[in-house]
Short mmCIF file of C-alpha atoms in Angstrom, two decimals:
data_model
loop_
_atom_site.label_atom_id
_atom_site.label_comp_id
_atom_site.label_asym_id
_atom_site.label_seq_id
_atom_site.Cartn_x
_atom_site.Cartn_y
_atom_site.Cartn_z
CA MET A 853 83.80 55.11 168.26
CA SER A 854 82.32 58.26 166.80
CA GLU A 855 78.64 59.01 166.35
CA PRO A 856 76.77 57.40 163.43
CA GLU A 857 76.90 59.21 160.12
CA THR A 858 73.26 60.38 160.32
CA SER A 859 73.86 62.19 163.60
CA ALA A 860 77.25 63.68 162.73
CA PRO A 861 75.98 67.11 161.58
CA SER A 862 73.79 67.50 164.67
CA LEU A 863 76.67 66.45 166.92
CA LEU A 864 78.93 68.98 165.21
CA ASP A 865 76.38 71.76 165.64
CA ALA A 866 75.74 70.81 169.27
CA THR A 867 79.45 70.76 170.09
CA LEU A 868 80.02 74.12 168.44
CA ALA A 869 77.10 75.61 170.38
CA LEU A 870 78.45 74.12 173.62
CA GLN A 871 81.96 75.49 173.03
CA ARG A 872 80.63 78.88 171.95
CA GLN A 873 78.55 79.12 175.12
CA ALA A 874 81.58 78.21 177.23
CA TYR A 875 83.64 80.84 175.43
CA HIS A 876 81.09 83.58 176.10
CA ALA A 877 80.92 82.56 179.77
CA HIS A 878 84.72 82.77 180.13
CA PRO A 879 86.22 84.53 177.09
CA VAL A 880 89.74 85.23 178.35
CA PRO A 881 91.40 82.38 180.29
CA THR A 882 94.21 83.40 182.60
CA LEU A 883 97.87 82.57 182.07
CA GLN A 884 97.57 79.90 184.76
CA GLU A 885 94.55 78.30 183.08
CA ARG A 886 96.27 78.20 179.71
CA ARG A 887 99.40 76.69 181.20
CA ALA A 888 97.26 74.06 182.88
CA ASP A 889 95.65 73.15 179.54
CA LEU A 890 99.05 72.87 177.89
CA ARG A 891 100.44 70.66 180.67
CA THR A 892 97.34 68.48 180.49
CA LEU A 893 97.83 68.04 176.75
CA GLN A 894 101.48 67.18 177.32
CA ARG A 895 100.55 64.71 180.05
CA PHE A 896 98.11 62.98 177.71
CA ILE A 897 100.84 62.49 175.10
CA ARG A 898 103.32 61.11 177.61
CA GLU A 899 100.84 58.78 179.29
CA HIS A 900 99.52 57.36 176.00
CA LYS A 901 102.54 57.50 173.68
CA ASP A 902 102.84 53.72 173.20
CA ALA A 903 99.16 53.28 172.43
CA LEU A 904 99.22 56.27 170.09
CA CYS A 905 102.15 54.74 168.18
CA ASP A 906 100.26 51.46 167.90
CA ALA A 907 97.10 53.18 166.65
CA ILE A 908 98.98 55.10 163.96
CA SER A 909 100.82 51.96 162.88
CA ALA A 910 97.49 50.12 162.60
CA ASP A 911 96.17 52.88 160.36
CA TYR A 912 99.21 52.62 158.08
CA GLY A 913 99.40 48.85 158.01
CA HIS A 914 102.88 49.41 159.39
CA ARG A 915 104.43 52.63 160.61
CA SER A 916 107.92 52.69 162.08
CA ARG A 917 107.54 53.28 165.82
CA HIS A 918 110.75 55.27 165.88
CA GLU A 919 109.46 57.55 163.12
CA THR A 920 106.27 58.20 165.08
CA LEU A 921 108.23 59.02 168.21
CA LEU A 922 110.70 61.21 166.30
CA ALA A 923 108.31 63.06 164.00
CA GLU A 924 105.11 63.19 166.04
CA VAL A 925 105.46 62.51 169.77
CA PHE A 926 108.71 64.37 170.44
CA PRO A 927 107.82 67.55 168.47
CA ALA A 928 104.48 67.79 170.28
CA VAL A 929 105.95 67.32 173.76
CA ASP A 930 108.96 69.55 173.12
CA GLY A 931 106.83 72.16 171.37
CA ILE A 932 104.61 72.52 174.43
CA ASP A 933 107.70 73.20 176.55
CA HIS A 934 108.59 76.00 174.14
CA VAL A 935 105.11 77.50 174.36
CA LEU A 936 105.13 77.31 178.16
CA ARG A 937 108.43 79.20 178.30
CA HIS A 938 107.21 82.04 176.10
CA LEU A 939 103.49 82.30 176.86
CA ARG A 940 103.69 85.03 179.49
CA GLY A 941 105.55 87.32 177.08
CA TRP A 942 103.21 86.52 174.20
CA MET A 943 100.18 87.43 176.30
CA ARG A 944 101.62 90.73 177.51
CA PRO A 945 99.90 93.75 175.88
CA GLN A 946 102.12 95.46 173.32
CA ARG A 947 102.84 99.18 173.64
CA ARG A 948 102.34 101.09 170.40
CA ALA A 949 103.26 104.66 169.49
CA VAL A 950 100.80 107.57 169.62
CA ASP A 951 100.81 110.65 167.37
CA TRP A 952 101.37 113.29 170.09
CA ARG A 953 100.19 116.13 167.83
CA ASN A 954 96.65 114.71 167.58
CA PHE A 955 96.42 112.60 170.70
CA PHE A 956 98.69 114.12 173.32
CA GLY A 957 98.56 112.07 176.54
CA ALA A 958 96.71 109.12 174.99
CA ARG A 959 97.94 105.50 174.95
CA ASN A 960 97.86 102.67 172.40
CA ARG A 961 98.00 98.97 173.15
CA VAL A 962 97.61 95.75 171.16
CA MET A 963 96.03 92.97 173.21
CA ALA A 964 96.13 89.32 172.16
CA GLN A 965 92.67 87.95 172.94
CA PRO A 966 91.12 84.53 172.20
CA LEU A 967 89.13 84.20 168.99
CA GLY A 968 86.71 81.66 170.45
CA VAL A 969 86.28 78.25 168.77
CA VAL A 970 88.86 76.97 166.29
CA GLY A 971 88.29 74.10 163.87
CA VAL A 972 91.18 71.84 162.82
CA ILE A 973 91.05 69.44 159.85
CA VAL A 974 93.87 66.91 160.16
CA PRO A 975 95.50 64.81 157.40
CA TRP A 976 96.55 61.20 157.79
CA ASN A 977 100.30 61.46 157.20
CA PHE A 978 101.24 62.95 160.60
CA PRO A 979 97.91 62.83 162.42
CA LEU A 980 99.27 63.28 165.94
CA ASN A 981 101.73 66.05 165.06
CA LEU A 982 99.20 67.93 162.94
CA SER A 983 96.47 67.79 165.57
CA LEU A 984 98.32 68.26 168.85
CA ILE A 985 100.87 70.89 167.78
CA PRO A 986 98.12 73.21 166.49
CA LEU A 987 96.21 72.53 169.70
CA SER A 988 99.17 73.75 171.74
CA TYR A 989 98.92 77.16 170.02
CA ILE A 990 95.13 77.17 170.05
CA PHE A 991 95.13 76.57 173.82
CA ALA A 992 97.98 79.02 174.37
CA ALA A 993 95.83 81.68 172.72
CA GLY A 994 92.96 80.78 175.08
CA ASN A 995 90.61 79.11 172.57
CA ARG A 996 88.48 76.00 172.41
CA ALA A 997 88.82 73.46 169.61
CA MET A 998 87.03 70.91 167.48
CA VAL A 999 89.30 68.51 165.58
CA LYS A 1000 88.25 66.42 162.56
CA MET A 1001 90.52 63.43 161.86
CA SER A 1002 91.14 61.78 158.48
CA GLU A 1003 89.25 58.79 157.14
CA ASN A 1004 92.66 57.05 157.03
CA SER A 1005 93.21 57.60 160.76
CA ARG A 1006 90.36 55.46 162.06
CA HIS A 1007 92.29 53.68 164.81
CA LEU A 1008 93.88 56.89 166.08
CA ALA A 1009 90.61 58.81 165.87
CA ALA A 1010 88.81 56.12 167.87
CA TYR A 1011 91.54 56.21 170.51
CA LEU A 1012 91.47 59.99 170.83
CA ILE A 1013 87.66 60.09 170.94
CA LYS A 1014 87.67 57.47 173.69
CA HIS A 1015 90.50 58.73 175.89
CA MET A 1016 90.77 62.51 175.45
CA PRO A 1017 87.54 63.26 177.42
CA ALA A 1018 89.33 62.10 180.58
CA TYR A 1019 91.68 65.06 180.08
CA PHE A 1020 89.49 67.75 178.48
CA PRO A 1021 85.71 68.27 178.65
CA PRO A 1022 83.79 68.59 175.35
CA GLU A 1023 83.27 72.32 175.91
CA LYS A 1024 87.08 72.65 175.63
CA LEU A 1025 88.10 69.99 173.10
CA GLN A 1026 86.38 67.34 171.03
CA PHE A 1027 87.63 65.02 168.30
CA PHE A 1028 85.58 63.69 165.38
CA ASP A 1029 86.07 60.73 163.07
CA GLU A 1030 85.41 60.90 159.33
CA THR A 1031 82.33 58.67 158.96
CA GLY A 1032 81.24 60.02 155.60
CA GLY A 1033 80.32 63.61 154.91
CA VAL A 1034 81.69 64.83 158.24
CA GLY A 1035 84.51 66.79 156.61
CA VAL A 1036 82.11 68.69 154.35
CA ALA A 1037 79.78 69.51 157.25
CA PHE A 1038 82.75 70.43 159.46
CA SER A 1039 84.11 72.97 156.98
CA THR A 1040 80.73 74.75 156.82
CA LEU A 1041 80.59 75.42 160.57
CA LYS A 1042 80.82 79.02 161.78
CA PHE A 1043 84.20 78.71 163.44
CA ASP A 1044 86.24 81.73 164.48
CA HIS A 1045 89.21 80.26 162.60
CA LEU A 1046 89.74 77.11 160.56
CA LEU A 1047 93.08 75.33 160.09
CA PHE A 1048 93.30 72.84 157.24
CA THR A 1049 96.29 70.68 156.32
CA GLY A 1050 96.08 68.58 153.18
CA SER A 1051 95.91 68.69 149.41
CA GLY A 1052 95.41 71.79 147.35
CA GLN A 1053 92.24 70.39 145.76
CA THR A 1054 90.59 69.77 149.13
CA GLY A 1055 91.99 73.05 150.45
CA ARG A 1056 90.11 74.95 147.74
CA ALA A 1057 86.86 73.23 148.74
CA VAL A 1058 87.45 73.98 152.42
CA MET A 1059 88.23 77.63 151.71
CA THR A 1060 85.09 77.94 149.55
CA ALA A 1061 82.93 76.51 152.33
CA ALA A 1062 84.55 78.69 155.00
CA ALA A 1063 84.08 81.78 152.84
CA GLN A 1064 80.29 81.44 153.18
CA ASN A 1065 80.76 82.22 156.88
CA LEU A 1066 83.60 84.72 156.33
CA CYS A 1067 85.62 82.34 158.49
CA PRO A 1068 89.37 83.04 158.28
CA VAL A 1069 91.43 80.05 157.23
CA THR A 1070 95.00 78.87 157.52
CA LEU A 1071 95.77 76.46 154.70
CA GLU A 1072 98.84 74.21 154.89
CA LEU A 1073 99.01 72.49 151.51
CA GLY A 1074 101.90 70.95 149.58
CA GLY A 1075 103.64 71.10 146.25
CA LYS A 1076 106.83 69.98 144.56
CA ALA A 1077 109.58 71.02 146.99
CA PRO A 1078 112.98 70.82 145.25
CA ALA A 1079 116.45 70.20 146.61
CA ILE A 1080 119.11 72.15 144.72
CA VAL A 1081 122.61 70.70 145.14
CA CYS A 1082 125.34 73.15 144.11
CA ASP A 1083 128.70 72.02 142.80
CA ASP A 1084 130.61 73.27 145.88
CA PHE A 1085 128.66 71.11 148.33
CA PRO A 1086 129.99 67.62 149.22
CA LEU A 1087 127.77 65.24 147.28
CA ALA A 1088 128.01 62.39 149.80
CA THR A 1089 126.70 64.66 152.55
CA ALA A 1090 123.88 65.89 150.34
CA VAL A 1091 122.85 62.32 149.49
CA GLU A 1092 122.89 61.25 153.14
CA ARG A 1093 120.63 64.11 154.15
CA ILE A 1094 118.31 64.08 151.16
CA MET A 1095 117.69 60.32 151.32
CA PHE A 1096 116.98 60.46 155.06
CA VAL A 1097 114.28 63.05 154.54
CA LYS A 1098 112.93 61.49 151.32
CA LEU A 1099 112.43 58.07 152.90
CA LEU A 1100 111.15 59.27 156.27
CA ASN A 1101 107.53 58.07 156.47
CA ALA A 1102 108.19 56.52 153.03
CA GLY A 1103 108.13 59.98 151.48
CA GLN A 1104 104.60 60.73 152.67
CA ILE A 1105 105.41 64.24 153.90
CA CYS A 1106 104.26 67.52 152.38
CA THR A 1107 107.67 69.09 153.05
CA THR A 1108 109.82 66.19 151.88
CA VAL A 1109 112.20 66.53 148.93
CA ASP A 1110 109.92 66.00 145.96
CA HIS A 1111 112.80 66.00 143.43
CA ALA A 1112 116.46 67.03 143.32
CA TRP A 1113 118.53 69.19 140.97
CA LEU A 1114 122.16 68.16 140.50
CA PRO A 1115 125.10 69.68 138.63
CA ALA A 1116 125.62 68.04 135.24
CA GLY A 1117 127.90 65.03 135.58
CA LYS A 1118 127.01 64.19 139.20
CA VAL A 1119 123.83 62.16 138.65
CA ASP A 1120 125.47 58.73 138.39
CA GLU A 1121 127.53 59.35 141.53
CA PHE A 1122 124.37 60.42 143.39
CA VAL A 1123 122.64 57.17 142.37
CA ALA A 1124 125.59 55.03 143.49
CA LEU A 1125 125.78 56.79 146.86
CA ALA A 1126 122.02 56.49 147.33
CA ARG A 1127 122.13 52.73 146.67
CA ARG A 1128 124.78 52.23 149.36
CA ILE A 1129 122.94 54.38 151.89
CA VAL A 1130 119.56 52.74 151.35
CA ALA A 1131 121.06 49.24 151.61
CA VAL A 1132 122.44 50.10 155.06
CA ARG A 1133 119.38 51.90 156.38
CA TYR A 1134 116.74 49.52 154.99
CA PRO A 1135 118.38 46.16 154.20
CA GLN A 1136 115.12 44.75 152.89
CA LEU A 1137 111.66 45.92 151.98
CA SER A 1138 110.14 44.31 155.08
CA SER A 1139 112.41 46.30 157.43
CA PRO A 1140 110.44 47.50 160.48
CA ASP A 1141 112.11 50.89 160.05
CA TYR A 1142 110.50 51.36 156.63
CA THR A 1143 106.92 52.61 156.66
CA ALA A 1144 104.09 51.30 154.49
CA ILE A 1145 102.05 53.32 152.02
CA ILE A 1146 98.87 54.53 153.72
CA ASP A 1147 96.26 52.74 151.59
CA GLU A 1148 95.65 50.76 148.42
CA ARG A 1149 94.68 53.80 146.39
CA ALA A 1150 97.93 55.64 147.21
CA PHE A 1151 99.92 52.42 146.58
CA GLU A 1152 98.42 51.97 143.12
CA ARG A 1153 98.82 55.67 142.31
CA LEU A 1154 102.57 55.50 142.97
CA LEU A 1155 103.03 52.31 140.92
CA ALA A 1156 101.07 53.90 138.08
CA ALA A 1157 103.31 56.99 138.24
CA LEU A 1158 106.40 54.76 137.93
CA ASP A 1159 104.85 52.94 134.96
CA ASP A 1160 103.97 56.25 133.33
CA ALA A 1161 107.56 57.48 133.65
CA ARG A 1162 108.97 54.17 132.38
CA ASN A 1163 106.62 54.14 129.38
CA ARG A 1164 107.73 57.68 128.52
CA GLY A 1165 111.37 56.67 128.35
CA ALA A 1166 112.56 57.46 131.89
CA ARG A 1167 115.06 55.22 133.69
CA VAL A 1168 113.35 53.83 136.79
CA LEU A 1169 115.91 52.57 139.31
CA PRO A 1170 114.87 50.65 142.46
CA LEU A 1171 117.47 51.11 145.18
CA LEU A 1172 116.99 47.76 146.92
CA ASP A 1173 117.75 44.26 145.66
CA GLY A 1174 114.71 42.04 145.34
CA PRO A 1175 111.12 42.97 144.53
CA ALA A 1176 110.36 46.60 143.78
CA PHE A 1177 107.16 46.45 145.82
CA ASP A 1178 105.12 44.17 148.08
CA ARG A 1179 101.34 44.37 147.78
CA GLN A 1180 100.72 42.42 150.96
CA LEU A 1181 102.90 44.73 153.04
CA ARG A 1182 101.83 47.73 150.93
CA LYS A 1183 105.44 48.85 150.64
CA ILE A 1184 107.28 50.27 147.64
CA ALA A 1185 111.06 50.15 147.50
CA PRO A 1186 112.93 53.47 147.32
CA HIS A 1187 113.29 54.51 143.68
CA ILE A 1188 115.29 57.07 141.75
CA VAL A 1189 113.95 58.16 138.38
CA LEU A 1190 116.18 59.68 135.69
CA ASP A 1191 115.11 61.59 132.59
CA ALA A 1192 111.44 61.78 133.52
CA PRO A 1193 109.68 63.96 130.88
CA SER A 1194 108.35 67.24 132.15
CA ASP A 1195 104.78 66.20 131.32
CA SER A 1196 105.00 62.89 133.20
CA VAL A 1197 102.89 62.33 136.31
CA LEU A 1198 105.97 62.35 138.53
CA MET A 1199 106.96 65.81 137.34
CA GLN A 1200 103.47 67.29 137.27
CA ARG A 1201 102.02 66.17 140.61
CA GLU A 1202 103.31 66.06 144.16
CA ILE A 1203 104.77 62.57 144.51
CA PHE A 1204 104.10 61.82 148.20
CA GLY A 1205 106.00 58.55 148.17
CA PRO A 1206 109.52 57.02 148.17
CA ILE A 1207 110.33 58.08 144.60
CA LEU A 1208 113.01 60.68 143.85
CA PRO A 1209 113.34 62.11 140.34
CA LEU A 1210 116.75 63.61 139.61
CA ARG A 1211 117.29 66.50 137.19
CA SER A 1212 120.63 67.89 136.05
CA TYR A 1213 121.52 71.50 135.27
CA SER A 1214 124.35 73.53 133.79
CA THR A 1215 123.56 76.89 135.42
CA LEU A 1216 121.53 77.84 138.45
CA ASP A 1217 119.48 80.17 136.28
CA GLU A 1218 118.04 77.06 134.58
CA VAL A 1219 116.89 75.79 137.95
CA VAL A 1220 115.41 79.12 139.02
CA THR A 1221 113.50 79.46 135.74
CA ALA A 1222 112.14 75.91 135.91
CA ILE A 1223 110.94 76.19 139.52
CA ASN A 1224 109.40 79.62 138.97
CA ALA A 1225 107.48 78.29 135.97
CA GLY A 1226 105.38 76.15 138.34
CA PRO A 1227 103.36 76.81 141.49
CA ARG A 1228 105.28 78.16 144.46
CA PRO A 1229 106.44 75.19 146.55
CA LEU A 1230 105.96 74.73 150.27
CA ALA A 1231 109.74 74.52 150.72
CA VAL A 1232 113.03 74.91 148.86
CA TYR A 1233 116.27 73.19 149.89
CA PRO A 1234 119.52 74.77 148.63
CA PHE A 1235 122.75 72.88 149.34
CA SER A 1236 125.81 75.14 149.17
CA HIS A 1237 128.50 76.61 151.40
CA ASP A 1238 128.57 79.74 149.24
CA ALA A 1239 126.48 82.25 151.18
CA HIS A 1240 125.94 84.50 148.15
CA ARG A 1241 124.71 81.57 146.06
CA VAL A 1242 122.33 80.46 148.80
CA GLN A 1243 120.96 83.98 149.19
CA HIS A 1244 120.53 84.23 145.42
CA LEU A 1245 118.32 81.13 145.49
CA ILE A 1246 116.38 82.39 148.50
CA ASP A 1247 115.82 85.74 146.78
CA HIS A 1248 114.85 84.37 143.38
CA VAL A 1249 112.78 81.27 144.28
CA MET A 1250 109.79 82.01 146.50
CA SER A 1251 108.55 79.22 148.76
CA GLY A 1252 106.77 78.73 152.04
CA GLY A 1253 109.99 77.96 153.93
CA VAL A 1254 113.65 77.11 153.43
CA SER A 1255 116.14 74.70 154.94
CA VAL A 1256 119.74 75.36 153.89
CA ASN A 1257 122.11 72.39 153.54
CA ASP A 1258 119.41 70.02 154.69
CA ALA A 1259 115.71 69.46 154.14
CA LEU A 1260 112.51 69.44 156.18
CA PHE A 1261 113.98 70.68 159.45
CA HIS A 1262 112.84 74.29 159.25
CA VAL A 1263 109.45 72.77 160.15
CA GLY A 1264 110.91 71.39 163.37
CA GLN A 1265 112.10 74.77 164.69
CA HIS A 1266 109.66 75.84 167.40
CA ASP A 1267 110.46 79.53 167.04
CA LEU A 1268 110.03 79.67 163.25
CA PRO A 1269 106.61 80.15 161.64
CA PHE A 1270 105.44 77.34 159.36
CA GLY A 1271 103.28 77.98 156.32
CA GLY A 1272 102.98 78.07 152.57
CA VAL A 1273 102.67 80.73 149.92
CA GLY A 1274 100.46 80.83 146.82
CA GLU A 1275 99.31 77.33 145.91
CA SER A 1276 101.26 75.80 148.79
CA GLY A 1277 99.07 77.54 151.37
CA MET A 1278 98.40 80.69 153.33
CA GLY A 1279 98.90 81.79 156.91
CA HIS A 1280 101.32 80.51 159.55
CA TYR A 1281 101.44 78.67 162.80
CA HIS A 1282 104.29 77.50 165.08
CA GLY A 1283 106.19 80.00 167.20
CA HIS A 1284 104.90 83.43 168.14
CA GLU A 1285 103.11 83.56 164.77
CA GLY A 1286 101.11 80.50 165.82
CA PHE A 1287 99.94 82.27 168.95
CA GLU A 1288 98.97 85.33 166.90
CA THR A 1289 97.19 83.25 164.23
CA PHE A 1290 94.75 81.96 166.84
CA SER A 1291 94.43 85.30 168.62
CA LYS A 1292 92.68 88.52 167.79
CA MET A 1293 95.49 91.05 167.93
CA ARG A 1294 93.11 93.69 169.20
CA PRO A 1295 94.02 97.38 168.98
CA VAL A 1296 92.93 99.43 171.99
CA PHE A 1297 93.14 103.25 172.16
CA TYR A 1298 92.99 104.99 175.56
CA GLN A 1299 92.05 108.65 175.29
CA ALA A 1300 93.68 111.13 177.68
CA ARG A 1301 91.60 112.99 180.28
CA PHE A 1302 91.84 116.05 178.07
CA SER A 1303 91.31 115.48 174.32
CA SER A 1304 93.30 117.78 172.05
CA LEU A 1305 90.83 116.97 169.29
CA ARG A 1306 88.33 119.31 170.92
CA PHE A 1307 90.07 122.07 168.99
CA LEU A 1308 88.71 120.45 165.82
CA TRP A 1309 85.11 120.10 166.87
CA PRO A 1310 82.61 122.00 164.71
CA PRO A 1311 81.57 124.64 164.09
CA TYR A 1312 84.86 125.07 162.27
CA GLY A 1313 86.55 128.46 162.25
CA GLN A 1314 89.91 130.16 162.33
CA LEU A 1315 91.20 127.99 165.19
CA ALA A 1316 90.49 124.82 163.20
CA ASP A 1317 92.20 126.37 160.19
CA ARG A 1318 95.32 127.12 162.20
CA VAL A 1319 95.40 123.65 163.83
CA LEU A 1320 95.00 121.85 160.49
CA ALA A 1321 97.62 124.07 158.88
CA PHE A 1322 100.02 123.11 161.70
CA LEU A 1323 99.27 119.39 161.35
CA ILE A 1324 99.80 119.21 157.58
CA ARG A 1325 102.54 121.79 157.18
#
């Protein structure tokens, strides 16, 4: 297991000093060294995938093994293949233009160089995906990394702390468990970059702490990502896709569909279709394919949100026959909520559970106005085959990312950047942008053997006057 709480800050400081020293001794790993690190990381995932699935399931109480393989193991393994294919090109210095009038014969280049030591603060909902995928870009950029796991990922953290040293030495990579106060101490370290994924409230605290060191941060937060179903899109297809994403990981995804907008008159049909789909996919609450809620606090929060909506006059509709929840299994049945007041908990806070409020609209302008009245979401999901309508929504509703005619899957595209905007986050990783996030894109100017600027050296006279007149004519 991890170090005792009293020694955690000293262990953090010692690890940072060790990694910083290793960085200074070898600041720019070669292409071959970076590829070796990436293949080692991929080998670790493949050799330990079953145990990693078991550890995550133990942390959840129950986590569908197939969901872990689909949403965590596969994206990490496949993402490393993508990085390996593109790394040589990403590392190649970029040629940039030179103003020949001032700097005739000179050259400009932009070189991607390692920042040094990167800190990663990982949430509990996809702890393997959100630690190892960032590491693939951190290593591709030639850095070293310290990774702090969530207090709700104790089994996984223990496994990584125990087994990862056989693959990477501590001067390259080290994992830390949350034993109390570790996260606060971690965010105050003088990293060269800090990546945080989690809630907006914690993100503010992390950014405040990092600001004391002028440490740049990438914040991946959340928000109320809406699906917008237009009247031209087949409703049955929309329901199939929305319910798959909404119930994946029991809705505990920052980029899931938080709520859905439907054309007036289509709400009842959506509910009927959703009931049939859920009954087939999850015949009962105890289904091994249906994931538990992460902990008791989250379980009670979701039940309280349903009670709040019900007490305010909303229609709360469980989509499975039988009990609406099981405390022993810590599972809550999929629910649809109709007519939830705008000031209810479900409509004010990110839901992060298997509850889908539905809202109806008469015109798309109503939807645009309502979404823009709140914080900018991490994602928006328009469903329409009308390209002009889709582009109108993309243009008028700002969000971190967009999936058209589906949800979530823009995050799974290796060559697209992933990130939020406004209160849903800042900065990007994934794709080439991920490599650049963890690199210093360093401008380098090479002066020619003969500098034309010598004509502008003082003392200034008529020659300088003529040169400047030529330059600004």
